[in-house]
Amino acid sequence: QVHLVESGVGLVQAGGSLRLSCAASGRTLSSHSMGWFRQAPGKEREFVAAIAWSGGSTYYADSVEGRFTISRDNAKNTVYLQMNSLKPEDMAVYYCNYHTNYADYWGQGTQVTVSS
């Protein structure tokens, strides 16, 4: 079992920035990726960004590419999401994801509110 703990400030004005973090613990695997999904009210959970643990290749949804940056700390099994130029449409609950070929694990979710 992998346990994910999210942290970060979730309130920001439009155009501002914030950073989320997610630390994984438990029986982790060497071959995996971590990333972020989000879910706005009335919408399905959608992919935001991901990073491969080996090599560090990154992937972004079109809606956030150029504004968000995902990074990792391998020693801490921690992933970060730096969110810049935030828009009201970015407002959602953000969920950390730990992905392997066999299972997915999820953080508890962080409410991100973007005001203007």
PDB file of C-alpha atoms in Angstrom:
ATOM      1  CA  GLN A   1       0.000   0.000   0.000  1.00  0.00           C
ATOM      2  CA  VAL A   2       1.195   3.481  -0.930  1.00  0.00           C
ATOM      3  CA  HIS A   3       0.109   6.428   1.186  1.00  0.00           C
ATOM      4  CA  LEU A   4       0.005   9.911  -0.285  1.00  0.00           C
ATOM      5  CA  VAL A   5      -0.037  13.101   1.754  1.00  0.00           C
ATOM      6  CA  GLU A   6      -0.757  16.374  -0.007  1.00  0.00           C
ATOM      7  CA  SER A   7       0.118  19.817   1.266  1.00  0.00           C
ATOM      8  CA  GLY A   8       0.128  23.359  -0.019  1.00  0.00           C
ATOM      9  CA  VAL A   9      -1.707  26.652   0.055  1.00  0.00           C
ATOM     10  CA  GLY A  10      -4.921  26.518  -1.940  1.00  0.00           C
ATOM     11  CA  LEU A  11      -6.139  30.118  -2.170  1.00  0.00           C
ATOM     12  CA  VAL A  12      -4.777  32.568  -4.728  1.00  0.00           C
ATOM     13  CA  GLN A  13      -5.833  35.490  -6.890  1.00  0.00           C
ATOM     14  CA  ALA A  14      -6.144  35.134 -10.634  1.00  0.00           C
ATOM     15  CA  GLY A  15      -2.729  35.550 -12.202  1.00  0.00           C
ATOM     16  CA  GLY A  16      -1.016  34.395  -9.047  1.00  0.00           C
ATOM     17  CA  SER A  17       0.952  31.282  -8.214  1.00  0.00           C
ATOM     18  CA  LEU A  18       0.979  28.485  -5.706  1.00  0.00           C
ATOM     19  CA  ARG A  19       2.692  25.170  -5.188  1.00  0.00           C
ATOM     20  CA  LEU A  20       1.285  21.827  -4.157  1.00  0.00           C
ATOM     21  CA  SER A  21       3.331  18.930  -2.863  1.00  0.00           C
ATOM     22  CA  CYS A  22       2.651  15.244  -2.403  1.00  0.00           C
ATOM     23  CA  ALA A  23       4.797  12.777  -0.483  1.00  0.00           C
ATOM     24  CA  ALA A  24       4.519   9.027  -0.982  1.00  0.00           C
ATOM     25  CA  SER A  25       5.307   6.441   1.650  1.00  0.00           C
ATOM     26  CA  GLY A  26       4.794   2.740   2.167  1.00  0.00           C
ATOM     27  CA  ARG A  27       5.716  -0.061  -0.191  1.00  0.00           C
ATOM     28  CA  THR A  28       6.747   2.044  -3.153  1.00  0.00           C
ATOM     29  CA  LEU A  29       8.124   0.690  -6.423  1.00  0.00           C
ATOM     30  CA  SER A  30      11.101   1.837  -8.451  1.00  0.00           C
ATOM     31  CA  SER A  31       9.192   1.908 -11.728  1.00  0.00           C
ATOM     32  CA  HIS A  32       6.367   4.381 -11.337  1.00  0.00           C
ATOM     33  CA  SER A  33       5.152   7.856 -12.090  1.00  0.00           C
ATOM     34  CA  MET A  34       3.477  10.520 -10.026  1.00  0.00           C
ATOM     35  CA  GLY A  35       1.188  13.276 -11.078  1.00  0.00           C
ATOM     36  CA  TRP A  36      -1.839  15.402 -10.498  1.00  0.00           C
ATOM     37  CA  PHE A  37      -5.472  15.269 -11.474  1.00  0.00           C
ATOM     38  CA  ARG A  38      -8.204  17.752 -10.711  1.00  0.00           C
ATOM     39  CA  GLN A  39     -11.957  17.734 -10.438  1.00  0.00           C
ATOM     40  CA  ALA A  40     -14.209  20.756 -10.647  1.00  0.00           C
ATOM     41  CA  PRO A  41     -17.828  20.669  -9.434  1.00  0.00           C
ATOM     42  CA  GLY A  42     -20.031  18.816 -11.874  1.00  0.00           C
ATOM     43  CA  LYS A  43     -17.097  17.619 -13.965  1.00  0.00           C
ATOM     44  CA  GLU A  44     -15.132  14.415 -14.261  1.00  0.00           C
ATOM     45  CA  ARG A  45     -11.687  14.110 -12.787  1.00  0.00           C
ATOM     46  CA  GLU A  46      -9.164  15.186 -15.413  1.00  0.00           C
ATOM     47  CA  PHE A  47      -5.455  14.752 -15.933  1.00  0.00           C
ATOM     48  CA  VAL A  48      -3.244  17.751 -15.172  1.00  0.00           C
ATOM     49  CA  ALA A  49       0.410  16.685 -15.169  1.00  0.00           C
ATOM     50  CA  ALA A  50       2.656  13.704 -14.560  1.00  0.00           C
ATOM     51  CA  ILE A  51       6.335  12.893 -14.232  1.00  0.00           C
ATOM     52  CA  ALA A  52       8.150   9.610 -14.777  1.00  0.00           C
ATOM     53  CA  TRP A  53      10.313   8.715 -11.801  1.00  0.00           C
ATOM     54  CA  SER A  54      13.054   7.236 -13.920  1.00  0.00           C
ATOM     55  CA  GLY A  55      14.295   9.854 -16.352  1.00  0.00           C
ATOM     56  CA  GLY A  56      11.957  12.611 -15.261  1.00  0.00           C
ATOM     57  CA  SER A  57       9.943  12.984 -18.462  1.00  0.00           C
ATOM     58  CA  THR A  58       6.993  15.284 -17.905  1.00  0.00           C
ATOM     59  CA  TYR A  59       3.529  15.393 -19.393  1.00  0.00           C
ATOM     60  CA  TYR A  60       0.916  18.131 -19.246  1.00  0.00           C
ATOM     61  CA  ALA A  61      -2.665  18.668 -20.164  1.00  0.00           C
ATOM     62  CA  ASP A  62      -3.105  21.234 -22.925  1.00  0.00           C
ATOM     63  CA  SER A  63      -5.036  23.468 -20.544  1.00  0.00           C
ATOM     64  CA  VAL A  64      -2.064  23.928 -18.203  1.00  0.00           C
ATOM     65  CA  GLU A  65       0.983  23.501 -20.423  1.00  0.00           C
ATOM     66  CA  GLY A  66       3.222  26.544 -20.209  1.00  0.00           C
ATOM     67  CA  ARG A  67       1.758  27.618 -16.880  1.00  0.00           C
ATOM     68  CA  PHE A  68       2.216  24.603 -14.604  1.00  0.00           C
ATOM     69  CA  THR A  69       5.450  22.779 -13.851  1.00  0.00           C
ATOM     70  CA  ILE A  70       5.712  19.354 -12.268  1.00  0.00           C
ATOM     71  CA  SER A  71       8.901  18.262 -10.545  1.00  0.00           C
ATOM     72  CA  ARG A  72      10.101  15.519  -8.246  1.00  0.00           C
ATOM     73  CA  ASP A  73      12.433  14.755  -5.370  1.00  0.00           C
ATOM     74  CA  ASN A  74      13.432  11.120  -5.802  1.00  0.00           C
ATOM     75  CA  ALA A  75      14.980  10.771  -2.358  1.00  0.00           C
ATOM     76  CA  LYS A  76      11.765  11.913  -0.701  1.00  0.00           C
ATOM     77  CA  ASN A  77       9.358  10.260  -3.134  1.00  0.00           C
ATOM     78  CA  THR A  78       7.733  13.650  -3.405  1.00  0.00           C
ATOM     79  CA  VAL A  79       6.158  15.394  -6.354  1.00  0.00           C
ATOM     80  CA  TYR A  80       5.469  19.111  -6.674  1.00  0.00           C
ATOM     81  CA  LEU A  81       3.113  21.084  -8.843  1.00  0.00           C
ATOM     82  CA  GLN A  82       4.083  24.699  -9.402  1.00  0.00           C
ATOM     83  CA  MET A  83       1.057  26.564 -10.720  1.00  0.00           C
ATOM     84  CA  ASN A  84       1.608  29.976 -12.291  1.00  0.00           C
ATOM     85  CA  SER A  85      -0.708  32.419 -14.037  1.00  0.00           C
ATOM     86  CA  LEU A  86      -3.688  30.806 -12.390  1.00  0.00           C
ATOM     87  CA  LYS A  87      -7.091  31.280 -13.955  1.00  0.00           C
ATOM     88  CA  PRO A  88     -10.559  30.946 -12.458  1.00  0.00           C
ATOM     89  CA  GLU A  89     -11.062  27.815 -14.549  1.00  0.00           C
ATOM     90  CA  ASP A  90      -8.193  26.199 -12.647  1.00  0.00           C
ATOM     91  CA  MET A  91     -10.350  26.152  -9.535  1.00  0.00           C
ATOM     92  CA  ALA A  92     -10.879  22.530  -8.548  1.00  0.00           C
ATOM     93  CA  VAL A  93      -9.917  19.870  -6.079  1.00  0.00           C
ATOM     94  CA  TYR A  94      -6.435  18.649  -6.968  1.00  0.00           C
ATOM     95  CA  TYR A  95      -5.560  15.017  -6.343  1.00  0.00           C
ATOM     96  CA  CYS A  96      -2.081  13.558  -6.192  1.00  0.00           C
ATOM     97  CA  ASN A  97      -1.647  10.317  -8.108  1.00  0.00           C
ATOM     98  CA  TYR A  98       0.928   7.549  -7.759  1.00  0.00           C
ATOM     99  CA  HIS A  99       0.839   5.284 -10.800  1.00  0.00           C
ATOM    100  CA  THR A 100       2.320   1.877 -11.480  1.00  0.00           C
ATOM    101  CA  ASN A 101       1.540  -0.736 -14.096  1.00  0.00           C
ATOM    102  CA  TYR A 102      -0.439  -2.589 -11.437  1.00  0.00           C
ATOM    103  CA  ALA A 103      -2.253  -0.019  -9.318  1.00  0.00           C
ATOM    104  CA  ASP A 104      -3.041   3.634  -8.765  1.00  0.00           C
ATOM    105  CA  TYR A 105      -3.032   5.438  -5.439  1.00  0.00           C
ATOM    106  CA  TRP A 106      -4.560   8.791  -4.613  1.00  0.00           C
ATOM    107  CA  GLY A 107      -4.071  11.647  -2.209  1.00  0.00           C
ATOM    108  CA  GLN A 108      -6.948  13.080  -0.245  1.00  0.00           C
ATOM    109  CA  GLY A 109      -7.346  16.143  -2.451  1.00  0.00           C
ATOM    110  CA  THR A 110      -6.568  19.830  -2.046  1.00  0.00           C
ATOM    111  CA  GLN A 111      -9.109  22.549  -2.787  1.00  0.00           C
ATOM    112  CA  VAL A 112      -7.585  25.214  -5.016  1.00  0.00           C
ATOM    113  CA  THR A 113      -9.585  28.422  -5.128  1.00  0.00           C
ATOM    114  CA  VAL A 114      -8.754  31.155  -7.650  1.00  0.00           C
ATOM    115  CA  SER A 115     -10.306  34.544  -7.010  1.00  0.00           C
ATOM    116  CA  SER A 116     -10.301  37.753  -9.046  1.00  0.00           C
TER     117      SER A 116
END
